[in-house]
Amino acid sequence: QREGDMRGLKVMVTAAGTREPIDPVRFVGNRSSGKMGYSIARQALLRGADVTLITGPSALTPPPYAKVVRVETTKQMLDACLAVYPETDIVIKAAAVADFKPRSVADQKIKKIHPEDGMTIVMDQNPDILKTLGGMKKQQFLVGFAAETQNLLENAASKVKKKNLDMIVANDVSLKGAGFNTDTNIVKFLYPDGTVEALEILSKDEVASILLDRVMAKRKR
Ligand code: C5P
């Protein structure tokens, strides 16, 4: 472990899932627990980094000394990211961002209708936060995540290009011991030059620590 090797670096980590309201009591969300992002924030803090953790709703306690920004919707996460991005050295986007949001939010709780009737929610696309940050990139080292259920490497590699990333962490969320709400993860690291590193099953803290080793090594070049 490289103790203190991230001293002086400003790291932004996003974690957990965003939620989009349907009415005052309901939302569209996803199964992200925030465990991977909170582990990355904790490991970066242990190495001396200055960490801003931008998090959707999560049951976890943020690591001590992180600057925590709590958000709910994708738009709120985007705004929080844009506010700290110019001063950031390393961005790690572990959040599961809601890609769609209901076109309109009802003012009052939506009532049940006739039992035989269905109900339709029209959704619009949310902005892609990471792609936005990739398009504005200056000194920042940008790391994305790709949670896939099929064609893992192809999909992850195309995201590195489309979002102008320096690295992506790909995981097949359909594997046992990987993905949402587990304490372990099985990931592959991909880089813009096409190289791939596959890790064995590890705790999320161990994945976070190796991820930061790679970020520090790549940044130096
Ligand atoms: O395209 P996909 O959602 O699979 O990309 C995953 C990566 O992009 C993650 O790092 C996630 O945090 C980020 N993302 C984002 N804004 C979105 C969708 C995904 O920042 N609207």
PDB file of N, CA and C and ligand atoms in Angstrom, residues 14 74 93-99 126-131 143-148 159 163 168, ligand 1:
ATOM      1  N   THR A  14     -18.353   9.557  -7.560  1.00  0.00           N
ATOM      2  CA  THR A  14     -19.814   9.514  -7.494  1.00  0.00           C
ATOM      3  C   THR A  14     -20.221   8.087  -7.132  1.00  0.00           C
ATOM      4  N   THR A  74     -30.592  12.708 -11.446  1.00  0.00           N
ATOM      5  CA  THR A  74     -29.433  12.792 -12.348  1.00  0.00           C
ATOM      6  C   THR A  74     -29.036  14.243 -12.590  1.00  0.00           C
ATOM      7  N   LYS A  93     -16.383   7.684 -11.611  1.00  0.00           N
ATOM      8  CA  LYS A  93     -17.837   7.720 -11.688  1.00  0.00           C
ATOM      9  C   LYS A  93     -18.425   6.344 -11.480  1.00  0.00           C
ATOM     10  N   ALA A  94     -18.563   5.976 -10.205  1.00  0.00           N
ATOM     11  CA  ALA A  94     -19.110   4.663  -9.874  1.00  0.00           C
ATOM     12  C   ALA A  94     -20.631   4.684  -9.726  1.00  0.00           C
ATOM     13  N   ALA A  95     -21.248   5.847  -9.859  1.00  0.00           N
ATOM     14  CA  ALA A  95     -22.701   5.923  -9.656  1.00  0.00           C
ATOM     15  C   ALA A  95     -23.469   5.224 -10.780  1.00  0.00           C
ATOM     16  N   ALA A  96     -24.592   4.636 -10.412  1.00  0.00           N
ATOM     17  CA  ALA A  96     -25.541   4.102 -11.392  1.00  0.00           C
ATOM     18  C   ALA A  96     -26.565   5.198 -11.659  1.00  0.00           C
ATOM     19  N   VAL A  97     -26.355   5.872 -12.756  1.00  0.00           N
ATOM     20  CA  VAL A  97     -27.143   7.070 -13.055  1.00  0.00           C
ATOM     21  C   VAL A  97     -28.431   6.670 -13.786  1.00  0.00           C
ATOM     22  N   ALA A  98     -29.538   7.217 -13.357  1.00  0.00           N
ATOM     23  CA  ALA A  98     -30.811   6.939 -14.043  1.00  0.00           C
ATOM     24  C   ALA A  98     -30.756   7.555 -15.432  1.00  0.00           C
ATOM     25  N   ASP A  99     -30.891   6.722 -16.455  1.00  0.00           N
ATOM     26  CA  ASP A  99     -30.779   7.205 -17.838  1.00  0.00           C
ATOM     27  C   ASP A  99     -32.051   7.896 -18.316  1.00  0.00           C
ATOM     28  N   ASN A 126     -32.142  11.351 -19.759  1.00  0.00           N
ATOM     29  CA  ASN A 126     -31.363  12.249 -18.921  1.00  0.00           C
ATOM     30  C   ASN A 126     -30.047  12.584 -19.620  1.00  0.00           C
ATOM     31  N   PRO A 127     -29.403  13.669 -19.212  1.00  0.00           N
ATOM     32  CA  PRO A 127     -28.056  13.929 -19.737  1.00  0.00           C
ATOM     33  C   PRO A 127     -27.091  12.828 -19.286  1.00  0.00           C
ATOM     34  N   ASP A 128     -26.074  12.534 -20.107  1.00  0.00           N
ATOM     35  CA  ASP A 128     -25.014  11.608 -19.710  1.00  0.00           C
ATOM     36  C   ASP A 128     -23.920  12.430 -19.027  1.00  0.00           C
ATOM     37  N   ILE A 129     -23.816  12.270 -17.720  1.00  0.00           N
ATOM     38  CA  ILE A 129     -22.889  13.099 -16.923  1.00  0.00           C
ATOM     39  C   ILE A 129     -21.452  12.866 -17.365  1.00  0.00           C
ATOM     40  N   LEU A 130     -21.091  11.593 -17.473  1.00  0.00           N
ATOM     41  CA  LEU A 130     -19.703  11.253 -17.783  1.00  0.00           C
ATOM     42  C   LEU A 130     -19.302  11.741 -19.173  1.00  0.00           C
ATOM     43  N   LYS A 131     -20.221  11.615 -20.124  1.00  0.00           N
ATOM     44  CA  LYS A 131     -19.930  12.088 -21.475  1.00  0.00           C
ATOM     45  C   LYS A 131     -19.741  13.610 -21.479  1.00  0.00           C
ATOM     46  N   VAL A 143     -12.325   8.234 -14.937  1.00  0.00           N
ATOM     47  CA  VAL A 143     -12.587   6.794 -14.852  1.00  0.00           C
ATOM     48  C   VAL A 143     -14.095   6.544 -14.822  1.00  0.00           C
ATOM     49  N   GLY A 144     -14.571   5.711 -15.741  1.00  0.00           N
ATOM     50  CA  GLY A 144     -15.985   5.338 -15.752  1.00  0.00           C
ATOM     51  C   GLY A 144     -16.177   3.898 -15.317  1.00  0.00           C
ATOM     52  N   PHE A 145     -17.404   3.538 -15.098  1.00  0.00           N
ATOM     53  CA  PHE A 145     -17.782   2.156 -14.811  1.00  0.00           C
ATOM     54  C   PHE A 145     -18.722   1.686 -15.909  1.00  0.00           C
ATOM     55  N   ALA A 146     -18.687   0.404 -16.185  1.00  0.00           N
ATOM     56  CA  ALA A 146     -19.641  -0.157 -17.140  1.00  0.00           C
ATOM     57  C   ALA A 146     -20.220  -1.422 -16.531  1.00  0.00           C
ATOM     58  N   ALA A 147     -21.475  -1.360 -16.150  1.00  0.00           N
ATOM     59  CA  ALA A 147     -22.181  -2.534 -15.638  1.00  0.00           C
ATOM     60  C   ALA A 147     -22.960  -3.114 -16.805  1.00  0.00           C
ATOM     61  N   GLU A 148     -22.611  -4.320 -17.185  1.00  0.00           N
ATOM     62  CA  GLU A 148     -23.247  -4.911 -18.362  1.00  0.00           C
ATOM     63  C   GLU A 148     -23.784  -6.291 -18.027  1.00  0.00           C
ATOM     64  N   LYS A 159     -17.496   2.612 -24.742  1.00  0.00           N
ATOM     65  CA  LYS A 159     -17.725   3.735 -23.810  1.00  0.00           C
ATOM     66  C   LYS A 159     -16.465   4.543 -23.545  1.00  0.00           C
ATOM     67  N   LYS A 163     -17.070   8.414 -24.436  1.00  0.00           N
ATOM     68  CA  LYS A 163     -17.095   9.336 -23.302  1.00  0.00           C
ATOM     69  C   LYS A 163     -15.729   9.968 -23.026  1.00  0.00           C
ATOM     70  N   ILE A 168     -11.759   2.462 -17.885  1.00  0.00           N
ATOM     71  CA  ILE A 168     -13.116   2.054 -17.494  1.00  0.00           C
ATOM     72  C   ILE A 168     -13.033   0.763 -16.699  1.00  0.00           C
TER      73      ILE A 168
HETATM   74  O1  C5P B   1     -23.533   4.203 -20.608  1.00  0.00           O
HETATM   75  P1  C5P B   1     -23.487   3.599 -19.252  1.00  0.00           P
HETATM   76  O2  C5P B   1     -24.587   4.053 -18.354  1.00  0.00           O
HETATM   77  O3  C5P B   1     -23.320   2.109 -19.202  1.00  0.00           O
HETATM   78  O4  C5P B   1     -22.090   4.176 -18.680  1.00  0.00           O
HETATM   79  C1  C5P B   1     -21.713   3.920 -17.386  1.00  0.00           C
HETATM   80  C2  C5P B   1     -20.828   5.030 -16.898  1.00  0.00           C
HETATM   81  O5  C5P B   1     -21.344   6.303 -17.289  1.00  0.00           O
HETATM   82  C3  C5P B   1     -20.760   5.061 -15.394  1.00  0.00           C
HETATM   83  O6  C5P B   1     -19.479   5.506 -15.015  1.00  0.00           O
HETATM   84  C4  C5P B   1     -21.870   6.045 -15.022  1.00  0.00           C
HETATM   85  O7  C5P B   1     -21.623   6.657 -13.788  1.00  0.00           O
HETATM   86  C5  C5P B   1     -21.809   7.031 -16.166  1.00  0.00           C
HETATM   87  N1  C5P B   1     -23.106   7.632 -16.560  1.00  0.00           N
HETATM   88  C6  C5P B   1     -23.306   8.984 -16.388  1.00  0.00           C
HETATM   89  N2  C5P B   1     -24.501   9.564 -16.764  1.00  0.00           N
HETATM   90  C7  C5P B   1     -25.476   8.823 -17.325  1.00  0.00           C
HETATM   91  C8  C5P B   1     -25.279   7.439 -17.505  1.00  0.00           C
HETATM   92  C9  C5P B   1     -24.082   6.875 -17.095  1.00  0.00           C
HETATM   93  O8  C5P B   1     -22.415   9.661 -15.865  1.00  0.00           O
HETATM   94  N3  C5P B   1     -26.621   9.399 -17.684  1.00  0.00           N
END
